[in-house]
PDB file of C-alpha atoms in Angstrom:
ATOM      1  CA  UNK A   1     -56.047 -12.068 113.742  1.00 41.00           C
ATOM      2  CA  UNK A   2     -53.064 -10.284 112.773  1.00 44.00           C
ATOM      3  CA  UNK A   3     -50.885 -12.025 115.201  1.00 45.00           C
ATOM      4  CA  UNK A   4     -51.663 -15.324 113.757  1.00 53.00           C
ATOM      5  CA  UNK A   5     -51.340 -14.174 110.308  1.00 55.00           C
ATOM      6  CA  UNK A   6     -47.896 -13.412 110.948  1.00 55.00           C
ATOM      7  CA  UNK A   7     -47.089 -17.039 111.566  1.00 66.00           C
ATOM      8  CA  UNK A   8     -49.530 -18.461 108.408  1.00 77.00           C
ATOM      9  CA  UNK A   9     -47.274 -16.616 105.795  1.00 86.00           C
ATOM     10  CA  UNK A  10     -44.314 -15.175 104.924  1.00 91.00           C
ATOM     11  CA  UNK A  11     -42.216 -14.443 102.542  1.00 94.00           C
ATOM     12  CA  UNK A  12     -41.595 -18.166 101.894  1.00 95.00           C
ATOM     13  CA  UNK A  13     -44.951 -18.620  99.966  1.00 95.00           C
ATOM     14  CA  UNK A  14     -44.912 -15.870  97.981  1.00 97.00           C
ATOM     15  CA  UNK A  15     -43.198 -16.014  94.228  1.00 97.00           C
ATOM     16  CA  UNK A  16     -43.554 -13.083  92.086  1.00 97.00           C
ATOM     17  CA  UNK A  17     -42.073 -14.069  88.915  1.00 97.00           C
ATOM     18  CA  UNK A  18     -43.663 -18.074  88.737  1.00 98.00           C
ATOM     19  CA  UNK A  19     -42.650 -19.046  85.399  1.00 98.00           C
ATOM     20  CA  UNK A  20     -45.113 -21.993  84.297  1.00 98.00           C
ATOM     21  CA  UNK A  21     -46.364 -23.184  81.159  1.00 97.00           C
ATOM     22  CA  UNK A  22     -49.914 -24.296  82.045  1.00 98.00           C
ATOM     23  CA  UNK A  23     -52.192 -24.599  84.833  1.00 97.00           C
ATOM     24  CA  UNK A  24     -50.688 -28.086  86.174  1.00 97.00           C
ATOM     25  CA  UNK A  25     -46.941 -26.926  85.709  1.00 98.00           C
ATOM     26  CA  UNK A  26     -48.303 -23.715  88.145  1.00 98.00           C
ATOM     27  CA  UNK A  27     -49.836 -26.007  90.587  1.00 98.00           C
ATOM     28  CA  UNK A  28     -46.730 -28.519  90.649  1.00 98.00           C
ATOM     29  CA  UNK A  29     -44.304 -26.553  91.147  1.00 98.00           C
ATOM     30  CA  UNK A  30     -46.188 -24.000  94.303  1.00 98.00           C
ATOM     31  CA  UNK A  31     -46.347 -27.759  95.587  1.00 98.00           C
ATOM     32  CA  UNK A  32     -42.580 -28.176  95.304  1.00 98.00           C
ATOM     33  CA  UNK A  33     -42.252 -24.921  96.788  1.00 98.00           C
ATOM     34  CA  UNK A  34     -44.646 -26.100  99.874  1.00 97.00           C
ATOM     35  CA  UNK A  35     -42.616 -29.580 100.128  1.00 97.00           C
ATOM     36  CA  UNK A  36     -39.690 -27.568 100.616  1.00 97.00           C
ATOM     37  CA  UNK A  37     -41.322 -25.352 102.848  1.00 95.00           C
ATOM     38  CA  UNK A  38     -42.362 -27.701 105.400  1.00 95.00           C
ATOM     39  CA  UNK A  39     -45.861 -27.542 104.609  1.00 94.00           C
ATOM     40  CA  UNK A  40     -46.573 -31.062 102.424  1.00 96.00           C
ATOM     41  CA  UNK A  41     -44.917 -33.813 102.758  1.00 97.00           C
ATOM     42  CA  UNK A  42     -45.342 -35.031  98.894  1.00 97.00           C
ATOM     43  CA  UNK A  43     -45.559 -32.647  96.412  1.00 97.00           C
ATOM     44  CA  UNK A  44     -46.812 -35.292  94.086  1.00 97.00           C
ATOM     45  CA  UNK A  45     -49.795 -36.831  95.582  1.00 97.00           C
ATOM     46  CA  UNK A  46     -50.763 -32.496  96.930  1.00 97.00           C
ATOM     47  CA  UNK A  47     -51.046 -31.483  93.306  1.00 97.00           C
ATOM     48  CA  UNK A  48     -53.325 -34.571  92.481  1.00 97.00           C
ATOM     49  CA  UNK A  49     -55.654 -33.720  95.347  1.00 96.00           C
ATOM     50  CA  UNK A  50     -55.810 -30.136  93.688  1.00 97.00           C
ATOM     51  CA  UNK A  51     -56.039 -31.140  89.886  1.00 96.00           C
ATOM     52  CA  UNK A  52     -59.001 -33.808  91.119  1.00 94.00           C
ATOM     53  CA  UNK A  53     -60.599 -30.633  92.251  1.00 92.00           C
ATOM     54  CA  UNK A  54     -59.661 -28.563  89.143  1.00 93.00           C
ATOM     55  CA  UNK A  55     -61.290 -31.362  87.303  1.00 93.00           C
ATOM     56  CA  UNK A  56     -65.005 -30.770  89.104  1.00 90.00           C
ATOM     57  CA  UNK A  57     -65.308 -26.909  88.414  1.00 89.00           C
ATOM     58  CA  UNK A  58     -62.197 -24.553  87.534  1.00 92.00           C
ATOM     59  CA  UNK A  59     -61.463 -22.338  90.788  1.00 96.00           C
ATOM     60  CA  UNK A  60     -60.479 -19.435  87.779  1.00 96.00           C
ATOM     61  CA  UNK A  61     -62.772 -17.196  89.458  1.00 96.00           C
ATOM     62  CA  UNK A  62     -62.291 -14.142  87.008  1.00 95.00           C
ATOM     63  CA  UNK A  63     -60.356 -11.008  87.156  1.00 94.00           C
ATOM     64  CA  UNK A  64     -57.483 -12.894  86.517  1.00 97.00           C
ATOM     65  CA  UNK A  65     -57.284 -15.087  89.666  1.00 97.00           C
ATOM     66  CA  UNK A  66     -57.373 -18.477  90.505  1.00 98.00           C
ATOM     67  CA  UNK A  67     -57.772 -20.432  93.585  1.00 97.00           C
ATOM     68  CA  UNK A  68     -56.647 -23.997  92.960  1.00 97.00           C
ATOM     69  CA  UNK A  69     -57.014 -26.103  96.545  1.00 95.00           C
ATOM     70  CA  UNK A  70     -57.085 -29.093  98.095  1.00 92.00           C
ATOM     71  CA  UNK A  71     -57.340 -30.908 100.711  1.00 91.00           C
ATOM     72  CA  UNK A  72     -55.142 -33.350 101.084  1.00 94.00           C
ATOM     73  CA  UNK A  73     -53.710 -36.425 103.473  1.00 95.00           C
ATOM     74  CA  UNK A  74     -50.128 -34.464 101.937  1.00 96.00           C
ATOM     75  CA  UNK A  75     -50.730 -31.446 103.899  1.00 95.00           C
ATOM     76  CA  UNK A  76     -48.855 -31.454 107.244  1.00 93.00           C
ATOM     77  CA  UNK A  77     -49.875 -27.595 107.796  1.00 90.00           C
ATOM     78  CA  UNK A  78     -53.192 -25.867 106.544  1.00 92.00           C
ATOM     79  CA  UNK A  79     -51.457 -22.559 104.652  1.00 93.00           C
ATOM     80  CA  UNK A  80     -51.380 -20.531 100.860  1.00 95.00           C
ATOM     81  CA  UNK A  81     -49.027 -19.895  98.470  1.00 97.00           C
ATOM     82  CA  UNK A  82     -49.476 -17.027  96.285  1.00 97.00           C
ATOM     83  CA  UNK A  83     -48.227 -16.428  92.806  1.00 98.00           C
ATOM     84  CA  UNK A  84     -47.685 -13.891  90.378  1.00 98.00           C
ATOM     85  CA  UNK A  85     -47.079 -15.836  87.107  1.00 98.00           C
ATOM     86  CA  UNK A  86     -44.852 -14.187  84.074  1.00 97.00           C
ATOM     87  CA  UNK A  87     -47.066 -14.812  81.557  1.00 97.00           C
ATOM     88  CA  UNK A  88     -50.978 -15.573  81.719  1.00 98.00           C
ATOM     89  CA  UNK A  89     -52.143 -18.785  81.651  1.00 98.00           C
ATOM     90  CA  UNK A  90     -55.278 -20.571  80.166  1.00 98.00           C
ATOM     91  CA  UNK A  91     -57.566 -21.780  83.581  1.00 97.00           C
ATOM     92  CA  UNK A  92     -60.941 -22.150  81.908  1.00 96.00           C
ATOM     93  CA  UNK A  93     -62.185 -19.179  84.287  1.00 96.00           C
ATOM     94  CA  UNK A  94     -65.794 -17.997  85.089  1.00 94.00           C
ATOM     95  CA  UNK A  95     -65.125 -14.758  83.110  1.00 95.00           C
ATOM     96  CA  UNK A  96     -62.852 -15.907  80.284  1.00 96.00           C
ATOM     97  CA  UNK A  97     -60.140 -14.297  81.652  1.00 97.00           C
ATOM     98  CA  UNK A  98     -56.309 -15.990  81.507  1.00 98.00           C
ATOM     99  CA  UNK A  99     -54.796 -16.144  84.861  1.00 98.00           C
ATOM    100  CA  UNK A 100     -51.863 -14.387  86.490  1.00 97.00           C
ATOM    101  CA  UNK A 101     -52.550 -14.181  90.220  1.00 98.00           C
ATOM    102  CA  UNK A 102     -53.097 -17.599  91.871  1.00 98.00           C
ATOM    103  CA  UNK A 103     -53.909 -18.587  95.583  1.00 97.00           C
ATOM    104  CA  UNK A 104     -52.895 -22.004  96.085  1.00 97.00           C
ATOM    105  CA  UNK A 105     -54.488 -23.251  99.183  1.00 95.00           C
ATOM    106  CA  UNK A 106     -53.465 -26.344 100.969  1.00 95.00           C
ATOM    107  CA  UNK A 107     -55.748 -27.475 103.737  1.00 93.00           C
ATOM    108  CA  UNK A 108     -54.419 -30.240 106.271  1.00 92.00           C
ATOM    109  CA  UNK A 109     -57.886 -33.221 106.499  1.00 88.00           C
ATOM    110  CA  UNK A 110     -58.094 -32.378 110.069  1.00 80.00           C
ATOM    111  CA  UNK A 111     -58.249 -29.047 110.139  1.00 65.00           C
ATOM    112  CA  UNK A 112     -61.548 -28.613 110.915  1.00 61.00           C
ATOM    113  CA  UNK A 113     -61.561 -25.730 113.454  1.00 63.00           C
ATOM    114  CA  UNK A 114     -58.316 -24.877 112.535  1.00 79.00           C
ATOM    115  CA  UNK A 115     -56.971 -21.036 112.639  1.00 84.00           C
ATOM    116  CA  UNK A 116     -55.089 -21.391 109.398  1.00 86.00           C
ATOM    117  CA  UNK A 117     -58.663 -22.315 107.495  1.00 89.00           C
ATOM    118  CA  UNK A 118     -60.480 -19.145 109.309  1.00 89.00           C
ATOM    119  CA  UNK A 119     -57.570 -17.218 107.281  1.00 89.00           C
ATOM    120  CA  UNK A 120     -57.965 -19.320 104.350  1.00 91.00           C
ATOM    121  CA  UNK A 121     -61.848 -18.619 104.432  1.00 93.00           C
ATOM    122  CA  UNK A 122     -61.389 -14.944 105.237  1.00 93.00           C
ATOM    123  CA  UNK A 123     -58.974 -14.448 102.551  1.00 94.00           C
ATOM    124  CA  UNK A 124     -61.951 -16.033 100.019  1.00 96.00           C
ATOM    125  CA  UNK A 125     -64.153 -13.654 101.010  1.00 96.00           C
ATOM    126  CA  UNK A 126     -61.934 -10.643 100.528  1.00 96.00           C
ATOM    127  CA  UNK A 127     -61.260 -11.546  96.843  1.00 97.00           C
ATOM    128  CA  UNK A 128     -64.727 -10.397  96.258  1.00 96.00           C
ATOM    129  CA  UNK A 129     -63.693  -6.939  97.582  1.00 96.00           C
ATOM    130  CA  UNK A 130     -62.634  -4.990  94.664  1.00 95.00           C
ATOM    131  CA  UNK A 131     -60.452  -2.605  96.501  1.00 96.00           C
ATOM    132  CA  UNK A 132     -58.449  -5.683  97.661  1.00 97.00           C
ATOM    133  CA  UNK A 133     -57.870  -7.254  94.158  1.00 97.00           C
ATOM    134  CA  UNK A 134     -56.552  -3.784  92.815  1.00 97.00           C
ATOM    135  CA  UNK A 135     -54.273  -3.555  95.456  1.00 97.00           C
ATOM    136  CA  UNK A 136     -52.949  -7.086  94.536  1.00 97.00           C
ATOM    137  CA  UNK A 137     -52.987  -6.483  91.332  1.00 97.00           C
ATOM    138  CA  UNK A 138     -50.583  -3.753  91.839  1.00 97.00           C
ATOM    139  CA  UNK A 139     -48.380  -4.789  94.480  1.00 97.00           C
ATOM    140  CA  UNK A 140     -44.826  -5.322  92.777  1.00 96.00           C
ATOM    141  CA  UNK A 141     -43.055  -6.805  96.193  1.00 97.00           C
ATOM    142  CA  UNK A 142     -43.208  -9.458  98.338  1.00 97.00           C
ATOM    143  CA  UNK A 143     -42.860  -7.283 100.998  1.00 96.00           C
ATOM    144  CA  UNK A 144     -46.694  -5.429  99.607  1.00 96.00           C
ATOM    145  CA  UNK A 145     -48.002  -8.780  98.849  1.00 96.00           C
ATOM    146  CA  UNK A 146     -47.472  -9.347 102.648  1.00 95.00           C
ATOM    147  CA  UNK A 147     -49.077  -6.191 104.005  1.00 93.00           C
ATOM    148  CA  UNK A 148     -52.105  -6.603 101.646  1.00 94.00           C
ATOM    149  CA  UNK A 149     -52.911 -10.303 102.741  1.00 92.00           C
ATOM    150  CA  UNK A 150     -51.778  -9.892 106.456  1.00 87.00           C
ATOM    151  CA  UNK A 151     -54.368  -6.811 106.493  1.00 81.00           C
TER     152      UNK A 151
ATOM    153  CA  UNK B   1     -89.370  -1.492 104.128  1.00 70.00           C
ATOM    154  CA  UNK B   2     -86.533  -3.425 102.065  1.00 88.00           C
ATOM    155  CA  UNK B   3     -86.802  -6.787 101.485  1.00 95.00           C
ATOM    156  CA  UNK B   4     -85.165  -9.246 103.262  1.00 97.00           C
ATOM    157  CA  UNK B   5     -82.795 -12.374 102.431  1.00 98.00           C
ATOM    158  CA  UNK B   6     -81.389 -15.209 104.458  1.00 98.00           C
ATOM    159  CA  UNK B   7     -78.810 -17.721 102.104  1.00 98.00           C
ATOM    160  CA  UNK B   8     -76.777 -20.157 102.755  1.00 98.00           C
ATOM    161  CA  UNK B   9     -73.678 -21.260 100.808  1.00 98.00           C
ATOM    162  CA  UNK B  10     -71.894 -24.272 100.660  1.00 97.00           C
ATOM    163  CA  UNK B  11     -69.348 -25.566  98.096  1.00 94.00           C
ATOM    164  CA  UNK B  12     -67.535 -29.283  97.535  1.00 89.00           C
ATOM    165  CA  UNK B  13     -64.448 -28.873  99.709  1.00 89.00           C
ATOM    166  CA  UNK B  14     -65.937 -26.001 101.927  1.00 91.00           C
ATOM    167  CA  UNK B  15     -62.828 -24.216 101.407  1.00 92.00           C
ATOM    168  CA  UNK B  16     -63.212 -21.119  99.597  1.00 95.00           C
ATOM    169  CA  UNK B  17     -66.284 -20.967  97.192  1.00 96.00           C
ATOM    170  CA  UNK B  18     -68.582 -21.110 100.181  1.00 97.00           C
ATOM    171  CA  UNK B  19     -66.649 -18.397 101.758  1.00 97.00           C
ATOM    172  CA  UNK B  20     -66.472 -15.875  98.646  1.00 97.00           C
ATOM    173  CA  UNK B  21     -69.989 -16.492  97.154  1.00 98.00           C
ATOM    174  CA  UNK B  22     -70.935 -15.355 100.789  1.00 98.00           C
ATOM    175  CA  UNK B  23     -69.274 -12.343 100.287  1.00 98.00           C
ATOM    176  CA  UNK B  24     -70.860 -11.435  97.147  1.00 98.00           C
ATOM    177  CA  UNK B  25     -73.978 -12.136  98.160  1.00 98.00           C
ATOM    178  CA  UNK B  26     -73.582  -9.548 100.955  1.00 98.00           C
ATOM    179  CA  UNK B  27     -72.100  -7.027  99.152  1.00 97.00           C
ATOM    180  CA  UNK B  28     -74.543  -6.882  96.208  1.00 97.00           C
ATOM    181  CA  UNK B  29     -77.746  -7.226  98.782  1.00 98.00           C
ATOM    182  CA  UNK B  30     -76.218  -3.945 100.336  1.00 96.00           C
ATOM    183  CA  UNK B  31     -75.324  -2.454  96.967  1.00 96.00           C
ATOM    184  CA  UNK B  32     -79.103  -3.057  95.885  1.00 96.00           C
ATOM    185  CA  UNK B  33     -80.799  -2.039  99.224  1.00 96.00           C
ATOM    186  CA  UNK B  34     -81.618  -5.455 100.804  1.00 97.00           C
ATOM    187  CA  UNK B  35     -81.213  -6.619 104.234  1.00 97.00           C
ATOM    188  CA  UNK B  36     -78.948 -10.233 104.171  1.00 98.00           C
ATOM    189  CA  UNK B  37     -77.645 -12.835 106.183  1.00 98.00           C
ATOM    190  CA  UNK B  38     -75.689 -15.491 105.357  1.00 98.00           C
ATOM    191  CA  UNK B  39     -74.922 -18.964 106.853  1.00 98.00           C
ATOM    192  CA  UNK B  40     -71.572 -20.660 105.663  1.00 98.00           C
ATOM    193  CA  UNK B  41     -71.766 -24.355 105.716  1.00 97.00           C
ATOM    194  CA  UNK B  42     -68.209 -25.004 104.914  1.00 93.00           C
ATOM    195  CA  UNK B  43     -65.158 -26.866 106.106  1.00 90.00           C
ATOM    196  CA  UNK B  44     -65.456 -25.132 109.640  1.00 89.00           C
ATOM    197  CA  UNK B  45     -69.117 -26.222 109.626  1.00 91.00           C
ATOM    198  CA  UNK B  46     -72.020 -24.235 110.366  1.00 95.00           C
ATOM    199  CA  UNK B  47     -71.039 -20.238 110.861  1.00 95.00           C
ATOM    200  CA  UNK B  48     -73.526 -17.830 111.405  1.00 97.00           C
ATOM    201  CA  UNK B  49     -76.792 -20.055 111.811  1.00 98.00           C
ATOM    202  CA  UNK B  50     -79.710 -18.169 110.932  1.00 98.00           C
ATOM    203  CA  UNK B  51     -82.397 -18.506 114.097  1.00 97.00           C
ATOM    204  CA  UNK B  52     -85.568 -19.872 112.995  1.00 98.00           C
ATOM    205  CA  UNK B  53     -87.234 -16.059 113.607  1.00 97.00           C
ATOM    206  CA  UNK B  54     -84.795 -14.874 110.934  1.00 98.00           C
ATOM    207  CA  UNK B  55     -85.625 -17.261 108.467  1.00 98.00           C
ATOM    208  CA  UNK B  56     -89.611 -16.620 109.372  1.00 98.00           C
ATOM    209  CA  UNK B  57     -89.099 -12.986 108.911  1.00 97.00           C
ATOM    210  CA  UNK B  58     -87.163 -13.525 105.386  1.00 98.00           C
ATOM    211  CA  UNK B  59     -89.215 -12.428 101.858  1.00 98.00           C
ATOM    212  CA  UNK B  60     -86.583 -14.551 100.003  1.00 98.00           C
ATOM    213  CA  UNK B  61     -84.154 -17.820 100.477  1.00 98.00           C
ATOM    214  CA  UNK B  62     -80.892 -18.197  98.230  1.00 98.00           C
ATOM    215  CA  UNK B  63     -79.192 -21.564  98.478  1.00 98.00           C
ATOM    216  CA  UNK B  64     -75.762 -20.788  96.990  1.00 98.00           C
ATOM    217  CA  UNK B  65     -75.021 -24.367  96.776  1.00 98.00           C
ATOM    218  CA  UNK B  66     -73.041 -26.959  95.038  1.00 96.00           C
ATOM    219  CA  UNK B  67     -74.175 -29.929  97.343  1.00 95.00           C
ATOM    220  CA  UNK B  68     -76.541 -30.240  99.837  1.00 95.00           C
ATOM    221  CA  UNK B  69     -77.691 -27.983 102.350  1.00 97.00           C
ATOM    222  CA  UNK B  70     -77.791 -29.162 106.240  1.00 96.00           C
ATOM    223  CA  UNK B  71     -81.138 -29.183 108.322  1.00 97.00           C
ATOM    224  CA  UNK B  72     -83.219 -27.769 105.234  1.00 97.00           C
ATOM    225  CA  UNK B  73     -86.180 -28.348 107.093  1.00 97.00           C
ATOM    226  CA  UNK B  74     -85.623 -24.710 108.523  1.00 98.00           C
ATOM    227  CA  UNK B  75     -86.575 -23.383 105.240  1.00 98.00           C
ATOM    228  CA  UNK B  76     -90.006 -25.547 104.193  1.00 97.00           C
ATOM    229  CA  UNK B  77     -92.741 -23.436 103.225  1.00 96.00           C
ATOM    230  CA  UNK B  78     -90.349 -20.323 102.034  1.00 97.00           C
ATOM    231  CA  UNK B  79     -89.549 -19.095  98.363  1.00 97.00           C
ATOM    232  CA  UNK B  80     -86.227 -20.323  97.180  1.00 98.00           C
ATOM    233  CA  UNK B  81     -83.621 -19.833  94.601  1.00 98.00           C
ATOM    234  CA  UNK B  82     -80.884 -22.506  94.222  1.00 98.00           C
ATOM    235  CA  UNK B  83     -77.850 -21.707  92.196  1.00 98.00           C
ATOM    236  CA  UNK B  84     -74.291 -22.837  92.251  1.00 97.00           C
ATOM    237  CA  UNK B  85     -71.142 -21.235  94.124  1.00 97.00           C
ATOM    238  CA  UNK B  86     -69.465 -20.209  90.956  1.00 96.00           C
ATOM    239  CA  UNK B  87     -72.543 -18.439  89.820  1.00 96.00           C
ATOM    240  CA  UNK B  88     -72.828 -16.224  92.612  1.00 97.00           C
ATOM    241  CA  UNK B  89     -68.648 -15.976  92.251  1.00 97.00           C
ATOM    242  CA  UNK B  90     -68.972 -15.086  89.159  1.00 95.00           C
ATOM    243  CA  UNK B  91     -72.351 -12.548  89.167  1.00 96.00           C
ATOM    244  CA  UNK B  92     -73.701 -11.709  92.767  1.00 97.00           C
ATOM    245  CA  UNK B  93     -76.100  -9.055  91.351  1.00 97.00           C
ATOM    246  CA  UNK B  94     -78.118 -11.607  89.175  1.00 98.00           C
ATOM    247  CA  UNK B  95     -78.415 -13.739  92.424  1.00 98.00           C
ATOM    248  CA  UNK B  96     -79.440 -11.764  93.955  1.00 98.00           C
ATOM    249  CA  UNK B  97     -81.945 -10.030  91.546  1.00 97.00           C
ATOM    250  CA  UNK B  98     -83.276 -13.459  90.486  1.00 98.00           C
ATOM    251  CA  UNK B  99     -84.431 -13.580  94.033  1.00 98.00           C
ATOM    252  CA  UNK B 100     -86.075 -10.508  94.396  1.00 97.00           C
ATOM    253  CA  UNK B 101     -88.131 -11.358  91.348  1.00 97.00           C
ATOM    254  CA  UNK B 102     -89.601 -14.351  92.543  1.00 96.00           C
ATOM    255  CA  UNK B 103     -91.019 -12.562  95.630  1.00 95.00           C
ATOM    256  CA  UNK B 104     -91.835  -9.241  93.631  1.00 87.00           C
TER     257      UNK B 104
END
């Protein structure tokens, strides 16, 4: 898994100083960020897909995390952002909690199958592992970001 | 013996919810005792497919569900509890515990 990991993120879609205002500024502008990566094609209509989703239950799923996703006929290639924001924002989560650590997921609408959603699912999973969202918590660098995800 | 539970989650995109309230559902059956297994009917489709034997031999059925679940003719005749993904996000231990009590 690891090899393909390498190639699903990198240092590109991590940001560990996101500076937004509210939940939508957060999600538009880790859409910018993927537009510029390569990964969506329009910002614009990505961040609708996700905020249509927002809209049917908030993906604040406590401790401080959210998992805003879509997907989207935007999405050219199924892959994450992740975001440490400066200050905590308001994402009507499960536990009350405001929000500092967000896992933007963009899925391509074919990617069914698709290596980059195996990741995406594994990576779910694991943020019911407690020992996992400590060490995220704590991880100061993009470089530890990396080697905590990729693990 | 310990009891044991077959679930299947599924959320509205089949991105992540179905994926994590998996998770939680495995890690508070083994926290309590309870022998588990979970199908994901997600965006990848139907992972880990509980065998008809399995779901036979199961006390308890959690549907960890926030749409419907596929082929639920599997599970006719067998005690279940239906809850959302987010709930089982948010607090695997009651899940699970609210189906231990309906078989206890």
């Amino acid at each position: 898994m690891s090899e393909k990991l390498s190639g699903f993120i990198s240092a590109n879609n991590v940001v560990l100083d996101l500076d937004a205002k509210d939940r939508e500024d957060a999600i538009r502008q880790l859409a910018e960020i993927l537009q510029k990566n390569g990964n969506v094609s329009n910002a614009a209509a990505f961040c609708q897909d996700v905020l249509e989703r927002e809209a049917m239950t908030t993906t604040g799923i406590g401790n401080n995390i959210a998992i805003p996703h879509g997907k989207s006929a935007a999405v050219t290639e199924t892959t994450m952002m992740f975001a440490k924001t400066t200050t905590p924002l308001e994402w009507q989560s499960l536990d009350g909690s405001k929000v500092n650590i967000i896992f933007l997921m963009a899925v391509a609408p074919q990617a069914k199958g698709n290596a980059h959603l195996k990741m995406l699912a594994n990576l779910s999973g694991r943020l019911m592992d407690d020992d996992f969202v400590a060490a995220i918590k704590q991880a100061q660098t993009v470089e530890a970001v990396l080697k905590i995800i990729k693990k | 013996m310990s009891k044991k539970i077959v679930a299947v989650t599924a959320c509205i995109a089949g991105i992540a919810h179905t994926y994590m309230a998996a998770q939680n559902l495995k890690k508070y059956a083994k926290k309590e005792g309870y022998d588990i297994k979970v199908e994901t009917q997600g965006a990848m489709g139907m992972e880990n497919r509980l065998a008809q034997d399995e779901i036979d031999a199961a006390d308890v059925v959690i549907f960890a569900v926030d749409t419907v679940v596929a082929e639920p003719d599997r599970f006719e005749g067998k005690p279940v509890l239906k809850v959302g993904t987010s709930e089982v996000v948010k607090d695997g231990k009651a899940a699970i515990d609210q189906a231990i009590a309906l078989v206890n």
